[in-house]
Short mmCIF file of C-alpha atoms and ligand atoms in Angstrom, two decimals:
data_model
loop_
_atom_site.label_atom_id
_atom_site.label_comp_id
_atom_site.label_asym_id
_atom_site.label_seq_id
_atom_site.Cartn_x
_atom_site.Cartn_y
_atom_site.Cartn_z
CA UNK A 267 162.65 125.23 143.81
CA UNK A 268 159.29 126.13 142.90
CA UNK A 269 156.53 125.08 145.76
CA UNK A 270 154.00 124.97 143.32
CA UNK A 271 153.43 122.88 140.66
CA UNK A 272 150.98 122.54 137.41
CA UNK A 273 148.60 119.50 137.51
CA UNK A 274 145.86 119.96 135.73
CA UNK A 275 144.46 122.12 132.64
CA UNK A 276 142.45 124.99 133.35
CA UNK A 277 138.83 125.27 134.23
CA UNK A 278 135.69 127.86 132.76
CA UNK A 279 135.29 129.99 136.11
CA UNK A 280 131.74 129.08 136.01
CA UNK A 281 132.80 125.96 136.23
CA UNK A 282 133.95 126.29 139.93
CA UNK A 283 132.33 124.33 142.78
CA UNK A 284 130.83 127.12 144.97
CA UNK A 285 131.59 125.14 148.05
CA UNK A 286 135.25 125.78 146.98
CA UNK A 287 134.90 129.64 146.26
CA UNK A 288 133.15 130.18 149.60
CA UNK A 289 136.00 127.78 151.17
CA UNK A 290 138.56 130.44 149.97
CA UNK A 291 136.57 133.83 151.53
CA UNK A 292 138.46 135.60 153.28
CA UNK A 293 136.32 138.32 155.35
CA UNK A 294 135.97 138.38 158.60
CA UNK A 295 133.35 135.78 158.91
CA UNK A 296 134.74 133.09 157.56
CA UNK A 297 138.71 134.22 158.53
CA UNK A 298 140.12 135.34 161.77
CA UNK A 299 141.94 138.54 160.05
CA UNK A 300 144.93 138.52 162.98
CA UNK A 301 145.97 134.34 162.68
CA UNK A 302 144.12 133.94 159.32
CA UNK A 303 142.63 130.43 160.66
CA UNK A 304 139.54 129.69 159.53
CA UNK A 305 136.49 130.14 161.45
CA UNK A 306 134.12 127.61 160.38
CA UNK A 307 133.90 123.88 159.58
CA UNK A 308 132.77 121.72 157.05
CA UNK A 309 129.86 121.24 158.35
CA UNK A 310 128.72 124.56 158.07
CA UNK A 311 129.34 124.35 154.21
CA UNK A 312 125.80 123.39 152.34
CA UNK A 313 126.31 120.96 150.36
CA UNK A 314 123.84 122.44 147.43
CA UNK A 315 125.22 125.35 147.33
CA UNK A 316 125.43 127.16 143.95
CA UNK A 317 127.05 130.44 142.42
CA UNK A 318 123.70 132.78 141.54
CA UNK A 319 126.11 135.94 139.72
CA UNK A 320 129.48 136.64 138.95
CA UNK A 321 130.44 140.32 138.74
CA UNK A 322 133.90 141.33 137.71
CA UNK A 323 134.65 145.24 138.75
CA UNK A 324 136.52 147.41 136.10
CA UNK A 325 139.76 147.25 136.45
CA UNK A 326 139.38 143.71 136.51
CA UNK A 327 141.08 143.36 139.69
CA UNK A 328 138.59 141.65 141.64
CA UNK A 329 135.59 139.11 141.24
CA UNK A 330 132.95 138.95 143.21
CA UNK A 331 130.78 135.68 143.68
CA UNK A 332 127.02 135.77 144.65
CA UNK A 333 126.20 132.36 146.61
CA UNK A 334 123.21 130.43 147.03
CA UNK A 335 123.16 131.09 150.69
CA UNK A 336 123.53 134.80 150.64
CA UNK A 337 127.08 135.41 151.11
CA UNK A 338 129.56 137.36 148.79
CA UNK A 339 132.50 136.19 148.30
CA UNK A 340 135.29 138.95 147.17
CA UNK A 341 138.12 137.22 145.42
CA UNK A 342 141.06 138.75 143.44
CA UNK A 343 141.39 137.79 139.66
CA UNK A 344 145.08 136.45 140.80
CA UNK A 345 143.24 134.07 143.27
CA UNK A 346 140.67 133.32 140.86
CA UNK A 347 142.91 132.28 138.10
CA UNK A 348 145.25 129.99 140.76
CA UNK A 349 141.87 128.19 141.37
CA UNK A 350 140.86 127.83 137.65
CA UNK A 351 144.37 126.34 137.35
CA UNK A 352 143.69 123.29 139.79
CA UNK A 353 146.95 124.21 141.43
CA UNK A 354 148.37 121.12 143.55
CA UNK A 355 151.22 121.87 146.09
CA UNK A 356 154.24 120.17 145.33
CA UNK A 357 155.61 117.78 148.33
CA UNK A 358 158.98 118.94 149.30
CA UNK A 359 159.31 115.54 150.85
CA UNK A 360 158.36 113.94 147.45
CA UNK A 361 160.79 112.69 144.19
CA UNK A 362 159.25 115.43 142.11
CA UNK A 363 160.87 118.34 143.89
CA UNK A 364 164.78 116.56 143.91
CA UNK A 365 167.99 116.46 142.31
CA UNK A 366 168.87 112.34 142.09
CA UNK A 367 172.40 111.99 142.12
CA UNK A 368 175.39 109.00 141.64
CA UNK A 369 178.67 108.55 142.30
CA UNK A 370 179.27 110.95 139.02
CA UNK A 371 177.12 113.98 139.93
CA UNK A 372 177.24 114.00 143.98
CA UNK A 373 177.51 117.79 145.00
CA UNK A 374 181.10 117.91 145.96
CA UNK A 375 181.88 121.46 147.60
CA UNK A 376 181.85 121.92 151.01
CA UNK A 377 179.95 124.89 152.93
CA UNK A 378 182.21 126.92 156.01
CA UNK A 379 180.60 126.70 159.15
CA UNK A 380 181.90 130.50 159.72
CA UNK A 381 180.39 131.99 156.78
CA UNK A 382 176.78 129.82 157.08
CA UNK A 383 176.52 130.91 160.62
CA UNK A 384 176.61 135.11 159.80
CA UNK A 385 175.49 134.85 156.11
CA UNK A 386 171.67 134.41 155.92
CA UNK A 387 172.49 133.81 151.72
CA UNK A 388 174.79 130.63 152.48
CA UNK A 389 172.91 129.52 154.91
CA UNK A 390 169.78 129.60 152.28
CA UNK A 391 171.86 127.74 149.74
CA UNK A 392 172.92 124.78 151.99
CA UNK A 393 169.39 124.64 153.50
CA UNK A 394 168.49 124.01 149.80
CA UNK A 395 171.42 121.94 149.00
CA UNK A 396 169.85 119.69 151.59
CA UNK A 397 166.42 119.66 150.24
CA UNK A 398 167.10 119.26 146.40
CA UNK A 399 170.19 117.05 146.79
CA UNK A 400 169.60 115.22 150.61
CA UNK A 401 172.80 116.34 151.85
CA UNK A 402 175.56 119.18 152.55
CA UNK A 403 178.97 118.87 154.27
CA UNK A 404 179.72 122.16 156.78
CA UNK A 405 183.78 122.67 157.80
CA UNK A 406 185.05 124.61 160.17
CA UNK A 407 183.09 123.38 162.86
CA UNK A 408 184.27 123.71 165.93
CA UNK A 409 186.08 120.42 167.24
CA UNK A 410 184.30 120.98 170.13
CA UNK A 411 182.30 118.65 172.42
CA UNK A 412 178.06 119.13 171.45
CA UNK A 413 179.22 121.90 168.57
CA UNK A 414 176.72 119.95 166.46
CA UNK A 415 174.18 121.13 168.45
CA UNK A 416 175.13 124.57 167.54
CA UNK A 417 174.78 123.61 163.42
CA UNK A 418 171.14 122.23 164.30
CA UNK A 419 170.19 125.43 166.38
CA UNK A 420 171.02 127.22 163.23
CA UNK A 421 167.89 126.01 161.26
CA UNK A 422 165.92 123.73 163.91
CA UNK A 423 165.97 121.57 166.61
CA UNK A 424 167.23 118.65 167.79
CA UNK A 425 165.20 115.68 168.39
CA UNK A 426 166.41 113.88 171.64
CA UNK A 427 165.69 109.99 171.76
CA UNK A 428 166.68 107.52 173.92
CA UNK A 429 170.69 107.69 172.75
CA UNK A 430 169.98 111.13 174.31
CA UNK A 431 170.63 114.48 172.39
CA UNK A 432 173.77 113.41 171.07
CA UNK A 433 175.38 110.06 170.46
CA UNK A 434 178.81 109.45 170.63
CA UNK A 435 180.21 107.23 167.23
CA UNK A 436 183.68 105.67 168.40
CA UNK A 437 184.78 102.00 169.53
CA UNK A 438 183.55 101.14 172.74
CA UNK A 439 184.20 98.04 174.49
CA UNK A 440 181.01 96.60 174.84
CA UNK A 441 179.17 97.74 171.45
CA UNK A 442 175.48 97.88 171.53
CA UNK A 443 175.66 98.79 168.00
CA UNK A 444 178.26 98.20 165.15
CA UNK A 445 178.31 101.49 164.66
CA UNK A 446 180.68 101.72 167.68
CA UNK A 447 183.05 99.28 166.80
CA UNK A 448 185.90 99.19 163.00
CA UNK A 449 183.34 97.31 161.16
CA UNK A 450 182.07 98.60 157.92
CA UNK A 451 178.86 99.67 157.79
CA UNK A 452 176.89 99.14 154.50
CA UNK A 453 174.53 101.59 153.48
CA UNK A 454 171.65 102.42 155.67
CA UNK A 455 168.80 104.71 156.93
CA UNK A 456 169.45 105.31 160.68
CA UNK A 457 166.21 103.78 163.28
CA UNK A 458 164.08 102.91 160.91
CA UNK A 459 162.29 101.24 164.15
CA UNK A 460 161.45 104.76 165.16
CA UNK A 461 157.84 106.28 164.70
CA UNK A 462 158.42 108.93 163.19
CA UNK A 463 162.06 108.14 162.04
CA UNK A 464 164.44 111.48 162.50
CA UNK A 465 164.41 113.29 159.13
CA UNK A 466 167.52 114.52 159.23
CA UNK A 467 171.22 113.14 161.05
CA UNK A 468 174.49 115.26 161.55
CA UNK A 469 177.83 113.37 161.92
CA UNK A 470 180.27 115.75 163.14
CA UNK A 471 184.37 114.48 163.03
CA UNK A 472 185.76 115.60 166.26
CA UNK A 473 188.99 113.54 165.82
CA UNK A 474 190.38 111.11 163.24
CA UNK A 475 193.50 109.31 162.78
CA UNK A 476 193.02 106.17 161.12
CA UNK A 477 193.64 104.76 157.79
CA UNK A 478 190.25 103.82 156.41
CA UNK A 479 186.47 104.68 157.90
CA UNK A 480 185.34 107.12 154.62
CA UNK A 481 181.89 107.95 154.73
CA UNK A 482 179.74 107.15 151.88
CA UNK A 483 175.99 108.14 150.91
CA UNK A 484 173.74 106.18 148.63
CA UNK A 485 170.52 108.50 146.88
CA UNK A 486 168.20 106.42 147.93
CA UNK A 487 165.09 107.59 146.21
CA UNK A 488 167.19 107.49 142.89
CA UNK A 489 168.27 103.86 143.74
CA UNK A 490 164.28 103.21 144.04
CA UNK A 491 163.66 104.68 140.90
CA UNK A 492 166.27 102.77 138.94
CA UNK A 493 164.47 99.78 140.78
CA UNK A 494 161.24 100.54 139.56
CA UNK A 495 162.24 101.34 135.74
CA UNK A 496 164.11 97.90 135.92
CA UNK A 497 162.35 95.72 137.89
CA UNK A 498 158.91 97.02 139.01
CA UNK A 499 157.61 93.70 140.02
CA UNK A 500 160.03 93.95 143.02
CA UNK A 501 159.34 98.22 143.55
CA UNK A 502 155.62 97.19 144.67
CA UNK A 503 156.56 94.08 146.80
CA UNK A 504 158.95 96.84 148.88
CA UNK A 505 156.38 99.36 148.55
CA UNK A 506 153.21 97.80 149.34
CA UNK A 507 154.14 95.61 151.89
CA UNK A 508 154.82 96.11 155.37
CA UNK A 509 157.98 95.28 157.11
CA UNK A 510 158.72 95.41 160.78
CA UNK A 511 161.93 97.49 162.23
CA UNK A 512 162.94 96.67 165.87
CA UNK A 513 165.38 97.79 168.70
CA UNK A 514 165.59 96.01 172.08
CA UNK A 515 167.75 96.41 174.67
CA UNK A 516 167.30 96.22 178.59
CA UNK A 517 166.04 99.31 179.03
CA UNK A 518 164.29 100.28 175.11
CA UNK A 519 162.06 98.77 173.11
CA UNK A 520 161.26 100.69 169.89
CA UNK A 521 159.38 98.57 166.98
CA UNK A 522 157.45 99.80 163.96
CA UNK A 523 156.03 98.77 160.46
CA UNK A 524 156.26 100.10 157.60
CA UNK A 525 157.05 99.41 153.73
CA UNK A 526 160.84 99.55 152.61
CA UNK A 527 159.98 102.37 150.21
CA UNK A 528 156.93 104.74 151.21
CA UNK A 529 155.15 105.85 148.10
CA UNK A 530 152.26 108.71 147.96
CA UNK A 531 148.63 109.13 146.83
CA UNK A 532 150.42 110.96 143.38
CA UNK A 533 152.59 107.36 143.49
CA UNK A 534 155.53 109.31 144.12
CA UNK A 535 158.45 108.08 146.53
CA UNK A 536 158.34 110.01 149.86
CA UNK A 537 160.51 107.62 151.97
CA UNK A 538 163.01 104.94 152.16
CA UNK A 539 163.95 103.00 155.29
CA UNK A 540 166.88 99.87 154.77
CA UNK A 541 168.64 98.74 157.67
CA UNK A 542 169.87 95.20 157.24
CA UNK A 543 170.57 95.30 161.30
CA UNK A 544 166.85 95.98 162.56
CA UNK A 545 164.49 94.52 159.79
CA UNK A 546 163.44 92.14 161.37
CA UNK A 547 162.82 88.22 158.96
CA UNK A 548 159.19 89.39 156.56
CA UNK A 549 156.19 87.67 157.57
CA UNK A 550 155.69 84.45 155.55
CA UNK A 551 153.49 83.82 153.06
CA UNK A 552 152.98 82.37 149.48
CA UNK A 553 155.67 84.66 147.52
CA UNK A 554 158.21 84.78 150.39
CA UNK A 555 160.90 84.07 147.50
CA UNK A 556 160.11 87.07 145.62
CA UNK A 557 160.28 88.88 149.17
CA UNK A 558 163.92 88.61 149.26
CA UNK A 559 163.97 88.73 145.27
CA UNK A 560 163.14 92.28 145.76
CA UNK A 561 165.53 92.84 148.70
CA UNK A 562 168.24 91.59 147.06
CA UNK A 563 167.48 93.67 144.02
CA UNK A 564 167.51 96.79 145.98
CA UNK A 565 170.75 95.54 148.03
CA UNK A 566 172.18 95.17 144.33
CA UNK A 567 171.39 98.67 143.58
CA UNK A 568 172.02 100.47 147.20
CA UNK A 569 175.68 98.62 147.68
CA UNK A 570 177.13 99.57 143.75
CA UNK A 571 179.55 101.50 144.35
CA UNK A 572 178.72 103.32 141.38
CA UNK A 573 175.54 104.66 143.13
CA UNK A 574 177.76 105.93 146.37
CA UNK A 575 179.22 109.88 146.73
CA UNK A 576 182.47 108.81 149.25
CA UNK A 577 184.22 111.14 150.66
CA UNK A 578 186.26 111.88 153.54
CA UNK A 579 184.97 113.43 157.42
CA UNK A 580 188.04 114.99 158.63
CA UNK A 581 188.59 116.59 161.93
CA UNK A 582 185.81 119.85 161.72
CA UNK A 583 183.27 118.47 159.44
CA UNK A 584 180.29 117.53 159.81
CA UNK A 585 177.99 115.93 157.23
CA UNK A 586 174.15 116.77 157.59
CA UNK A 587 172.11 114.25 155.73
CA UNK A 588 168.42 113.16 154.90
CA UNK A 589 167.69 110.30 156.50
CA UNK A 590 164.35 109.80 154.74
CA UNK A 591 166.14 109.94 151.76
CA UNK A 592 169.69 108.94 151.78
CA UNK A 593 171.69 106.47 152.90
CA UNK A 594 174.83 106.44 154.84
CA UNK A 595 178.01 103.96 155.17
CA UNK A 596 180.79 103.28 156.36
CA UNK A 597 184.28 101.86 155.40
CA UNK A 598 186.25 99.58 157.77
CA UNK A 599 188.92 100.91 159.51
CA UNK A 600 192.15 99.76 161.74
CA UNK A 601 191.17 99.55 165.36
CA UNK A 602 193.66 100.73 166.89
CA UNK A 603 193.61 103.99 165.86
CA UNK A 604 191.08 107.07 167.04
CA UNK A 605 188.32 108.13 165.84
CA UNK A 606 185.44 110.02 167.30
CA UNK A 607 182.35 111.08 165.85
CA UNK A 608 179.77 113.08 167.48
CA UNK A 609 176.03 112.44 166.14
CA UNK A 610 172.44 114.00 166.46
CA UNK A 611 168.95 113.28 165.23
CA UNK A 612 166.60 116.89 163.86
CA UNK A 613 163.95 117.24 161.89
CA UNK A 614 163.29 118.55 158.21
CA UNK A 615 159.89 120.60 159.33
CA UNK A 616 161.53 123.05 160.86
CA UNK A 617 164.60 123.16 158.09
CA UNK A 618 162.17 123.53 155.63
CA UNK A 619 160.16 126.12 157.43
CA UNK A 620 163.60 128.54 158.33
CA UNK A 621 164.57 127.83 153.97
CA UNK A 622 161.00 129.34 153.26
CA UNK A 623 161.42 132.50 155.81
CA UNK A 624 164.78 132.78 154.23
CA UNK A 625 164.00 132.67 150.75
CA UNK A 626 160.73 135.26 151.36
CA UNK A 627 163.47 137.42 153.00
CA UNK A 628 166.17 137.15 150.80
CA UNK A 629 163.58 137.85 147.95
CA UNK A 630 162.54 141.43 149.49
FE1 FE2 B 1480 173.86 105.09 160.85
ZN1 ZN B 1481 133.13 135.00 153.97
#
């Protein structure tokens, strides 16, 4: 995955703002040299400031910039010509950088928990499995009690919430969620009343012995997509309006708005969140109808079964998922039975930050 991508056609380097070119000096001035942080604001920056000479030395190696207000900046040409290029990073969160998937092209090999955990290469490729695709399934973890903990100390850190640092997924008696109960599940994001949402969720199988209770995962962003190529009157009403998420019980009260599917500045889908048990009714107003027009158009696409990857969490597995991205399901299955999940909440910051210290290392 490239993190840098092409936008715009190149510029005439006379035609660069100054304020820019004195923005990227990097002596000691402007630059702490030890953190690299920059020492001055935008304030300091005159606003009428103007290049006076450009001096290129021999070798052509480096160009040095005369300013308006005295200072020289020394930049090399390879700096120079990433500036000329109008270089915009590419969001790792965003559509652009993925792999959309179906039912039909769902990554489908597993990665071994004992070879991840020693092999800074496999770990790499499932860290990017996760980023390009939304999703990776680990075996041999141990069936241990808080193992996944151990799978999110690998790359990050888990994020603790009220459930705690772990939840437990299994029947319980007095459910304060269907998750603990048979029921199927259709496809979801996990607390999408949550500001900030997790990024990422782990479901590791600690014990299973019931006919029934598959997993499944939905691409969301792809299902979005499809939804805006088709029907793009109902995209904008689930992008541009807000909806409001909730969780309440005795002790918790978690609420938050937001649209359905998050879109960028570059229009490009960052974020879905669709839970059918916390969205709370929309707010009315003169189009309510095509409101749930354009929920039932995504519930079309989400719950095709065409759309899902299902597959099977045995005893040792755990599934590690992005739940900005993706959504997850559940089959039904017999009650009396067992089966006992063990789940946990991280984040994708730190994922993505140990798959860029990875890849720098594995390139050297
Ligand atoms: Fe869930
Ligand atoms: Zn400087």
């Amino acid at each position: 995955m490239d993190e840098i991508e092409f936008m715009v056609e190149e510029q005439n380097i006379e035609d660069i703002s100054a304020q820019l070119i004195r923005d990227h000096c990097l002596c000691v001035q402007c630059r702490d040299p030890l953190s690299g942080q920059r020492l001055r604001s935008v304030l300091e920056l005159d606003p009428e400031l103007v290049v006076t000479e450009i001096e290129e030395d021999e070798e052509g190696g480096v160009v040095t910039f005369i300013l308006s207000d005295g200072h020289q900046v020394e930049l090399s040409a390879e700096t120079v010509e990433d500036i000329t290029q109008e270089l915009v990073p590419l969001n790792l969160r965003g559509e652009g950088a993925k792999v959309l998937w179906d039912a039909e092209n769902a990554p489908t090999e597993s990665f071994n928990w004992l070879e991840i955990s020693i092999d800074n290469a496999l770990m790499y490729e499932m860290l990017d499995q996760i980023l390009t695709f939304g999703f990776a399934v680990v075996e041999n973890l141990p069936t241990r009690d808080r193992a996944v903990l151990d799978l999110i100390k690998s790359f990050g850190y888990p994020r603790v919430t009220n459930y705690g640092d772990i939840f437990e997924v299994r029947i319980e008696n007095d459910p304060n969620n269907l998750a603990f109960t048979n029921l199927p599940i259709s496809p979801h994001t996990d607390n999408p009343y949550r500001d900030p949402v997790p990024t990422l969720q782990l479901l590791h199988c600690l014990e299973t012995n019931v006919a029934g209770g598959n997993s499944g995962l939905v691409d969301g962003f792809r299902a979005a997509i499809v939804l805006r190529e088709n029907d793009p009157e109902s995209f904008d009403v689930l992008s541009n309006r807000l909806f409001h998420f909730e969780y309440l019980n005795p002790t918790t009260h978690l609420t938050n708005t937001a649209p359905i599917i998050k879109v960028d500045s570059m229009e490009e889908i960052v974020e879905i969140r669709w839970n059918d048990r916390s969205m709370q009714p929309p707010y009315n107003d003169v189009d309510i109808e095509e409101v749930y027009d354009a929920l039932r158009a995504f519930a079309v696409i989400v719950n095709d079964p065409a759309n899902m990857h299902e597959f099977r969490l045995e005893p040792g597995h755990c599934v590690i998922f992005d739940n900005t991205r993706l959504l997850h399901s559940r089959t039904g299955f017999e009650s009396s039975g067992k089966r006992h999940l063990q789940g946990a909440y991280a984040d994708l910051d730190s994922l993505i930050s140990k798959w860029s210290i990875l890849e720098d290392t594995l390139d050297s």
